[in-house]
PDB file of C-alpha atoms in Angstrom:
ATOM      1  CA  UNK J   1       0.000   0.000   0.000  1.00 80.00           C
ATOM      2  CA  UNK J   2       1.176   2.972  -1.479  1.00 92.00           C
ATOM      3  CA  UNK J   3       1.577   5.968   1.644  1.00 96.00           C
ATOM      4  CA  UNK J   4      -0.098   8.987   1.828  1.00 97.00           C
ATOM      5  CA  UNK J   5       2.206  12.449   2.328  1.00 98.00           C
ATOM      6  CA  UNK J   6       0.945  15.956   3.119  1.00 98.00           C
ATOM      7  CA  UNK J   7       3.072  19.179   1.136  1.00 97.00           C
ATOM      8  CA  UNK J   8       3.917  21.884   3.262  1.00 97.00           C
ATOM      9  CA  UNK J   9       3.316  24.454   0.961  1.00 94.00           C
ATOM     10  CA  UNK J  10       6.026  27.380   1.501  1.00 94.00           C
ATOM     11  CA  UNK J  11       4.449  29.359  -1.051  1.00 91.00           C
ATOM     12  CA  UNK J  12       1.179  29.583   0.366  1.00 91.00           C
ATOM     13  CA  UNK J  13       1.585  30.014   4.095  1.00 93.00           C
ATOM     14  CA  UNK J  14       4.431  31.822   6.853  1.00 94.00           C
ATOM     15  CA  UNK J  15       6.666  29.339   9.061  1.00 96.00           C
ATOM     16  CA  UNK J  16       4.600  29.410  12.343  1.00 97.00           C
ATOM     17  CA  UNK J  17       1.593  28.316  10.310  1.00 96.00           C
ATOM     18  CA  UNK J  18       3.802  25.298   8.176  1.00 97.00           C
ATOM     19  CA  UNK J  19       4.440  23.539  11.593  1.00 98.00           C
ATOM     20  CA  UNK J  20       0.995  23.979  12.636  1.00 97.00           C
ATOM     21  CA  UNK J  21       0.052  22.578   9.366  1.00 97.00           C
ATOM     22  CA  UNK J  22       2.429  19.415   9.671  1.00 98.00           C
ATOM     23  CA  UNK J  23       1.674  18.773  13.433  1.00 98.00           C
ATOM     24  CA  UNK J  24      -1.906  18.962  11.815  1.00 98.00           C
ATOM     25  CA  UNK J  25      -0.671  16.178   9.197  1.00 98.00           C
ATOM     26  CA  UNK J  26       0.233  14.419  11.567  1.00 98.00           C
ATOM     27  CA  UNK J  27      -2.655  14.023  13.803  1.00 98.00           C
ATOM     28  CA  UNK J  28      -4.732  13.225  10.698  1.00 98.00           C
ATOM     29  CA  UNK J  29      -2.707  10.058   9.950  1.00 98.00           C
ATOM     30  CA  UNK J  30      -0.287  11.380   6.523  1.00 98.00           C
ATOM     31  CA  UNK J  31       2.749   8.711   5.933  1.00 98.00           C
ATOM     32  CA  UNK J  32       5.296  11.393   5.511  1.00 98.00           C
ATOM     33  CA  UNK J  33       5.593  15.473   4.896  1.00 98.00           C
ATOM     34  CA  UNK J  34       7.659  17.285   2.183  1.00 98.00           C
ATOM     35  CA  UNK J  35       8.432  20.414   1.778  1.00 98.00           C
ATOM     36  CA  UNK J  36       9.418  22.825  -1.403  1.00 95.00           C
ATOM     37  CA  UNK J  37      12.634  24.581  -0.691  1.00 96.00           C
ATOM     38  CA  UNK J  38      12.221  27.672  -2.443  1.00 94.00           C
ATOM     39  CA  UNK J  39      13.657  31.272  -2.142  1.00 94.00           C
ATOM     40  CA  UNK J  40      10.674  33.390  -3.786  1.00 91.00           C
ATOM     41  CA  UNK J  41       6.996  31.981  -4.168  1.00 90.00           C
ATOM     42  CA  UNK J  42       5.752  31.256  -7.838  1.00 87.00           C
ATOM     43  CA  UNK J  43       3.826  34.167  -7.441  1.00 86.00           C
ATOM     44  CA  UNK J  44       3.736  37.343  -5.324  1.00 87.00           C
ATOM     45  CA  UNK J  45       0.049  37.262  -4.327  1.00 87.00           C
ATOM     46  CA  UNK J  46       0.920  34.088  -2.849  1.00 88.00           C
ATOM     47  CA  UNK J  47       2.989  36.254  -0.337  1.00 86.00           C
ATOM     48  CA  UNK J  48       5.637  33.426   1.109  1.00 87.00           C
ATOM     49  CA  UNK J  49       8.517  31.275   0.775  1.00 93.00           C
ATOM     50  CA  UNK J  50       9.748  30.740   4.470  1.00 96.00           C
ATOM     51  CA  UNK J  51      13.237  28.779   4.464  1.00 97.00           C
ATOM     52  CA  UNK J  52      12.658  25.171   3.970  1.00 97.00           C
ATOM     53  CA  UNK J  53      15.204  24.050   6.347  1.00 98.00           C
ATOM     54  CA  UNK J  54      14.382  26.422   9.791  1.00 98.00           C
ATOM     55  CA  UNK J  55      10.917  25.635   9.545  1.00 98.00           C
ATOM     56  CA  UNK J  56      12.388  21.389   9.125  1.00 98.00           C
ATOM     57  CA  UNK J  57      13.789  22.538  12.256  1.00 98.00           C
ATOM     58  CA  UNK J  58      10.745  23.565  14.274  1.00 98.00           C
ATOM     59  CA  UNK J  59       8.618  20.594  12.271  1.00 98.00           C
ATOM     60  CA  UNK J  60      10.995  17.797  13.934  1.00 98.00           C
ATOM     61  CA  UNK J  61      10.398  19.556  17.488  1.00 98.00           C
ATOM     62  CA  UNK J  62       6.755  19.886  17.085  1.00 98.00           C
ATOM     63  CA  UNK J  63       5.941  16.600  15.786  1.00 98.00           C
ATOM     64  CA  UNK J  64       7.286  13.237  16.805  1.00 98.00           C
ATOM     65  CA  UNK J  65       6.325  10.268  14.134  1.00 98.00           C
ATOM     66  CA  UNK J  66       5.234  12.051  10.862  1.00 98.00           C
ATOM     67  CA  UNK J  67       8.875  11.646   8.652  1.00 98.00           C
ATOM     68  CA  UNK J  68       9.957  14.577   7.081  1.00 98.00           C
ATOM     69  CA  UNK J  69      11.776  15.303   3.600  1.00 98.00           C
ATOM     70  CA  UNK J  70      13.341  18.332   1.277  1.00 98.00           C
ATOM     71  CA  UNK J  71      10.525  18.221  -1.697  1.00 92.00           C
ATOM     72  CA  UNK J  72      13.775  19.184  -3.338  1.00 91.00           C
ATOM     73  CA  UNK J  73      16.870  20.932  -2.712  1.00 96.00           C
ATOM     74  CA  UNK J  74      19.318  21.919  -5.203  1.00 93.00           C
ATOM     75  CA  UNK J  75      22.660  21.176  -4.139  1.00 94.00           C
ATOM     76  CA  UNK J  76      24.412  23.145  -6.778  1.00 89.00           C
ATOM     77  CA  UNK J  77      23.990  26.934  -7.005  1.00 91.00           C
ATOM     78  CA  UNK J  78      21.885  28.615  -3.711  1.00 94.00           C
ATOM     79  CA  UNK J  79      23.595  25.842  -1.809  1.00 96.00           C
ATOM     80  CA  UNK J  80      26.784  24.649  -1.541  1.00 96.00           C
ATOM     81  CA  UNK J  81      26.442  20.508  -0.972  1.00 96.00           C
ATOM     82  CA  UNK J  82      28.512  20.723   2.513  1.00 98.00           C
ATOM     83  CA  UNK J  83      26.214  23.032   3.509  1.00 97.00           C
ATOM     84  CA  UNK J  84      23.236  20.914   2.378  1.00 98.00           C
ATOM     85  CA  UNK J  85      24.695  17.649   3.795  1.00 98.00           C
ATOM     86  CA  UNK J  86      24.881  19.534   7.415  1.00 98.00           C
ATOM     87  CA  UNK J  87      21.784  20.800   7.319  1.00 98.00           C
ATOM     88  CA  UNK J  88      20.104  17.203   6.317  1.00 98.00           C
ATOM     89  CA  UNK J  89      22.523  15.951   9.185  1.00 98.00           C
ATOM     90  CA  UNK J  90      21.271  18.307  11.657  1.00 98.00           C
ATOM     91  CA  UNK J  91      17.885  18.065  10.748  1.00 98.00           C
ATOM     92  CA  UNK J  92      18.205  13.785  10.931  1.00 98.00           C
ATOM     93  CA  UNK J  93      19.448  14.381  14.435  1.00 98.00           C
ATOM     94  CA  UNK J  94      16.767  16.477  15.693  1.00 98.00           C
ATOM     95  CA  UNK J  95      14.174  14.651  14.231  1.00 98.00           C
ATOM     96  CA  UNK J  96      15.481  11.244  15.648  1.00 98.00           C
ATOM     97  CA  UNK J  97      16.062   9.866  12.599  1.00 98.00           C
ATOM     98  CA  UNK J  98      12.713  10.966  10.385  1.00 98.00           C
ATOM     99  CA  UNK J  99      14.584  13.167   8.214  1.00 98.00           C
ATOM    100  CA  UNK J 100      15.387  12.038   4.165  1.00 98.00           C
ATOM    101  CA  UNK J 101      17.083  14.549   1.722  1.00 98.00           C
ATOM    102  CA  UNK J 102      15.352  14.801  -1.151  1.00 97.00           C
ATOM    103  CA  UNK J 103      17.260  16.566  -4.100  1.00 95.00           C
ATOM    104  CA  UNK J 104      16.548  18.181  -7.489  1.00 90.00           C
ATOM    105  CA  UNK J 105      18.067  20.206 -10.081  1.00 85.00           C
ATOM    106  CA  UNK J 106      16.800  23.645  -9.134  1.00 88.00           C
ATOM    107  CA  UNK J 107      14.479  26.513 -10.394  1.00 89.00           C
ATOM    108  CA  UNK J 108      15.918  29.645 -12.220  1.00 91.00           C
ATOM    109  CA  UNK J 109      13.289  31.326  -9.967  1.00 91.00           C
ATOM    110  CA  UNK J 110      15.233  30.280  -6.962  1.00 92.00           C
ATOM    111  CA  UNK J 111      18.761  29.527  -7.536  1.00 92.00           C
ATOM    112  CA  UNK J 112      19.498  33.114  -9.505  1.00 92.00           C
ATOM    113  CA  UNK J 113      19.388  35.035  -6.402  1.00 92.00           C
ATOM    114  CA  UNK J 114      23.374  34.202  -5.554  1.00 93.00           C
ATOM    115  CA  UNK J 115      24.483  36.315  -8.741  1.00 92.00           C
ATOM    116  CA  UNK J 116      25.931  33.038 -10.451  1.00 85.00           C
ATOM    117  CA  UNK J 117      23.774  32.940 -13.618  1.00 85.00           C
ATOM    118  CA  UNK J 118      21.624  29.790 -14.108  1.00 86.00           C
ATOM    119  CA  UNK J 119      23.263  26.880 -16.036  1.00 80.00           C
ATOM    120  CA  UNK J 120      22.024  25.180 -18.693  1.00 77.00           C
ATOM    121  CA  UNK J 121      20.049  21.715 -18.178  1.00 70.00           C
ATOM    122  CA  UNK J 122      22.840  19.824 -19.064  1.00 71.00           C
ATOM    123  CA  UNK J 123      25.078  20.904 -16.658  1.00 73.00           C
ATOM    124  CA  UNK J 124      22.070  20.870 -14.134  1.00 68.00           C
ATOM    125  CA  UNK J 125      20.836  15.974 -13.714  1.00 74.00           C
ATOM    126  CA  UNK J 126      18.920  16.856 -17.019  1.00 51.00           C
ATOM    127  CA  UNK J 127      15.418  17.231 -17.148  1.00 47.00           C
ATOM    128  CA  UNK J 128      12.721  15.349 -19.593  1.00 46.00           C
ATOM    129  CA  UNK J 129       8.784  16.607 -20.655  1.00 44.00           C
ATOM    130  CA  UNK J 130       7.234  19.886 -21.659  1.00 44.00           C
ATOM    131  CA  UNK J 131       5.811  22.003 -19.042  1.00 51.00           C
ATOM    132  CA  UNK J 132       9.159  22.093 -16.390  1.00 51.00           C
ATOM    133  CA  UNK J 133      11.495  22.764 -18.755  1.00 61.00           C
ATOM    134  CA  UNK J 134       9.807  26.094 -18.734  1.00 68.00           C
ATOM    135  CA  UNK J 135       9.389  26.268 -15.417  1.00 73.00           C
ATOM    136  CA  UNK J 136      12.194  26.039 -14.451  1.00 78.00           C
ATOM    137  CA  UNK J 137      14.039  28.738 -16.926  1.00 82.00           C
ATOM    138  CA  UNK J 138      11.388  31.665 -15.297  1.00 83.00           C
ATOM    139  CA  UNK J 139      13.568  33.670 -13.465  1.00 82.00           C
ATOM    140  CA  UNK J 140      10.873  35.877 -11.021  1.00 81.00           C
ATOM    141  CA  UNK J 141       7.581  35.980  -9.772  1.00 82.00           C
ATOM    142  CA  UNK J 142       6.359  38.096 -12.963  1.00 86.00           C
ATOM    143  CA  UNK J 143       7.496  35.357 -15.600  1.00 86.00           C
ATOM    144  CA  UNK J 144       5.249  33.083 -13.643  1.00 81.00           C
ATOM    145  CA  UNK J 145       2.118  35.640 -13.764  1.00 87.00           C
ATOM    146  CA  UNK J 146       2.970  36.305 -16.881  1.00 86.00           C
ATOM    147  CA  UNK J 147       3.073  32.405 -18.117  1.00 83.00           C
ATOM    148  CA  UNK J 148       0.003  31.577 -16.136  1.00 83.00           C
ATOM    149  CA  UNK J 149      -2.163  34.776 -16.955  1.00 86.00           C
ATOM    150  CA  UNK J 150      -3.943  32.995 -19.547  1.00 86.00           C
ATOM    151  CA  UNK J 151      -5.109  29.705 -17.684  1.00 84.00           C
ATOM    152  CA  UNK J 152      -8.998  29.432 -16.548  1.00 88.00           C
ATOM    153  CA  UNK J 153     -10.188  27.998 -13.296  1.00 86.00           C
ATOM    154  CA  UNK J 154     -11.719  25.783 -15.621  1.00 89.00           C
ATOM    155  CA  UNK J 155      -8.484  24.165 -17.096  1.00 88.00           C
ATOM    156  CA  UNK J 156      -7.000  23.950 -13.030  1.00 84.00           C
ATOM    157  CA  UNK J 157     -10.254  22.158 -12.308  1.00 85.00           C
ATOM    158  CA  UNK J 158      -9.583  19.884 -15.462  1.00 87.00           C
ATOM    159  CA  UNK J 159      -6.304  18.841 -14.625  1.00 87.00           C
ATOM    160  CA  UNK J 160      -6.319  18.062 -10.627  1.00 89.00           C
ATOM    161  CA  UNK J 161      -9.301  17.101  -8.225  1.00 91.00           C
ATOM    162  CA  UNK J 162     -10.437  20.018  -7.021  1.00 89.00           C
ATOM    163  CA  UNK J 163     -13.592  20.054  -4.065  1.00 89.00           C
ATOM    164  CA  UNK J 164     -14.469  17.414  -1.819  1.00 92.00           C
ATOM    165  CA  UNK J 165     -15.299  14.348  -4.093  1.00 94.00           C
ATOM    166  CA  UNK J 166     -13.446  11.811  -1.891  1.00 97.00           C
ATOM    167  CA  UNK J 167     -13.987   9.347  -5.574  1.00 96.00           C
ATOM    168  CA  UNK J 168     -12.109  11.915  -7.651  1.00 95.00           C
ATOM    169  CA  UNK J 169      -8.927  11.703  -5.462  1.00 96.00           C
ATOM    170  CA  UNK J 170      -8.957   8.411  -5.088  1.00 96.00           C
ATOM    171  CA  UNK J 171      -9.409   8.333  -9.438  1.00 96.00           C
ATOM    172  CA  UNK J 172      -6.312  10.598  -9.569  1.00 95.00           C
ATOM    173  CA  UNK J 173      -4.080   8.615  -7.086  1.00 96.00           C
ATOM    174  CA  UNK J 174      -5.020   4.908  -8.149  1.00 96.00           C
ATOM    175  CA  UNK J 175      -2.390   4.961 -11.386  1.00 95.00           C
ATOM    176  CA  UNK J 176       0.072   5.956  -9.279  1.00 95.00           C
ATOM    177  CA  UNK J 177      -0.248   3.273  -6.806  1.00 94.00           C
ATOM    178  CA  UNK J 178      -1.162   0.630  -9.299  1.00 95.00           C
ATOM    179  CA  UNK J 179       2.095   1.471 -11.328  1.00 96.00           C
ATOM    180  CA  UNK J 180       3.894   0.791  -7.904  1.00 95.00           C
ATOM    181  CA  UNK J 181       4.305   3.973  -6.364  1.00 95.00           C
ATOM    182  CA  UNK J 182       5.070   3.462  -2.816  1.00 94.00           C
ATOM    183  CA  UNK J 183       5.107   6.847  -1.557  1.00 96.00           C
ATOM    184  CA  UNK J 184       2.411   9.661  -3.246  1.00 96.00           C
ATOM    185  CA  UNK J 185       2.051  13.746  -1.912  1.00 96.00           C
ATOM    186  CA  UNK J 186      -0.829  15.513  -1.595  1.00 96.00           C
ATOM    187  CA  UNK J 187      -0.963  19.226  -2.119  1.00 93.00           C
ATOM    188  CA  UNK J 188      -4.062  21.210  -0.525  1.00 91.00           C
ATOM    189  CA  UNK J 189      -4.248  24.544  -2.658  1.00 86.00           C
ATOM    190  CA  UNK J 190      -4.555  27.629  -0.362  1.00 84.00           C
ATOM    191  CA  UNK J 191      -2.918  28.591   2.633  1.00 78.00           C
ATOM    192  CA  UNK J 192      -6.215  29.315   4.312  1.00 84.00           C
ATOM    193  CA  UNK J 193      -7.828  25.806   3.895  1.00 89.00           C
ATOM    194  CA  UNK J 194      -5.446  23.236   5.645  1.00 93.00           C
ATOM    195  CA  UNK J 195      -7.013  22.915   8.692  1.00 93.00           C
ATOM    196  CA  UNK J 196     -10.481  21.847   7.157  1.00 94.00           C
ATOM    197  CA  UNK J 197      -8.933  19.949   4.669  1.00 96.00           C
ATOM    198  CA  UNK J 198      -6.791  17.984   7.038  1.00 97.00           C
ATOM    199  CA  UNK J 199      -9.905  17.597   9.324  1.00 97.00           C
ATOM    200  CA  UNK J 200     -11.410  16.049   6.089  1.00 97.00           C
ATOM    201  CA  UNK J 201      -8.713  14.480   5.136  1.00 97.00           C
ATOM    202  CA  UNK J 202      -8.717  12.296   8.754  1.00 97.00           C
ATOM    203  CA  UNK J 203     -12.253  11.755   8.463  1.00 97.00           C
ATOM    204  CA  UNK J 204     -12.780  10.616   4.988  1.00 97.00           C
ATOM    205  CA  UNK J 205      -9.727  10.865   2.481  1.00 97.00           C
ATOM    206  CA  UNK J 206      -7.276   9.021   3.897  1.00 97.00           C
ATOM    207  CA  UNK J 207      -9.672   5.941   4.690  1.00 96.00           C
ATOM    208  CA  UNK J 208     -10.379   5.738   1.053  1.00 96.00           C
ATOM    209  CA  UNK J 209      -6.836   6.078  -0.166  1.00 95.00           C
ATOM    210  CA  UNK J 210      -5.805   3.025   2.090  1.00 91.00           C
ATOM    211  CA  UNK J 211      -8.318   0.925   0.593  1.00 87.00           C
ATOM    212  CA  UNK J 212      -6.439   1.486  -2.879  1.00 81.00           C
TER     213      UNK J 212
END
């Protein structure tokens, strides 16, 4: 059976509230947590972008058997990877041992901010597919609002489960556990709906998912 994480969303919602979220996560059952380590938020209505690693730090304290992971750090540019590997170290050690390092090739949106340019994907673990490769070129907030200004809530709504239809999230995560998926993250859109969705997600979504 496939397990269940819960994204702690550090574009959508300040530190204090991310721990308060996972300790949330937590309570309602989730497998694991990740969360996005990112310097700037996609957009700038969205408002945050909290550092990944202090608010890691505060998650381990609060919380004492959900396992925590980097949903991904880029060891490369905004990072050095001694830096990284003592922060996942010191992180592993105050989480007694719930801690895994996950690790990507970096955003443009993120990794610019150290004055180093942004390398090509080659020289970044190259990337395959359409929609990231742009992604991950956008260089600030603006390129974002300015990719995204044409989409409709009616081609968001056509591409992930949106509302409380427990049988449309369960229709969206059963390829990914039938394909042998072992671990799957959820992302609740909108800093101001966790805490109802995570009350839902105890009382109804989570149930269903572990029948999958």
């Amino acid at each position: 059976m496939a397990r269940i994480g819960y994204t702690m969303m550090t574009e959508q919602a300040g530190p204090r509230e991310l721990v308060e979220h996972v300790v949330g996560a937590e309570e309602a059952g989730f497998g694991f947590s990740v969360i996005p380590d990112h310097y700037f938020p996609w957009l700038a209505s969205q408002g945050h972008a909290p550092h990944a690693w202090a608010v890691l730090g505060a998650a381990a304290q609060a919380t004492s058997r959900i396992p925590l992971m980097t949903y991904v750090t880029c060891p490369t540019t905004r990072y050095h990877p001694v830096v990284v590997a003592q922060q996942a170290a010191t992180v592993q050690l105050l989480s007694q041992g719930r801690f895994r390092l996950g690790l990507g090739s970096g955003e443009n949106l993120n990794e610019h901010v150290v004055g180093g340019g942004w390398p090509s994907p080659v020289v970044r673990f190259r990337w395959f597919g359409l929609g990231w490769q742009v992604n991950a070129e956008l260089p600030h907030d603006g390129s974002f609002a300015a990719a995204s200004r044409s989409v409709s809530k009616d081609e968001v709504a056509g591409g992930i489960p949106c509302g409380d239809r427990v049988e449309d999230f369960v229709a969206a995560v059963r390829p990914y556990a039938e394909a042998g998926f072992d671990e799957i993250a959820l992302v609740q859109i909108g800093g101001g709906r966790q805490e109802p969705f995570l009350n839902w997600a105890r009382n109804e979504l989570l149930p269903a998912l572990r029948e999958l």
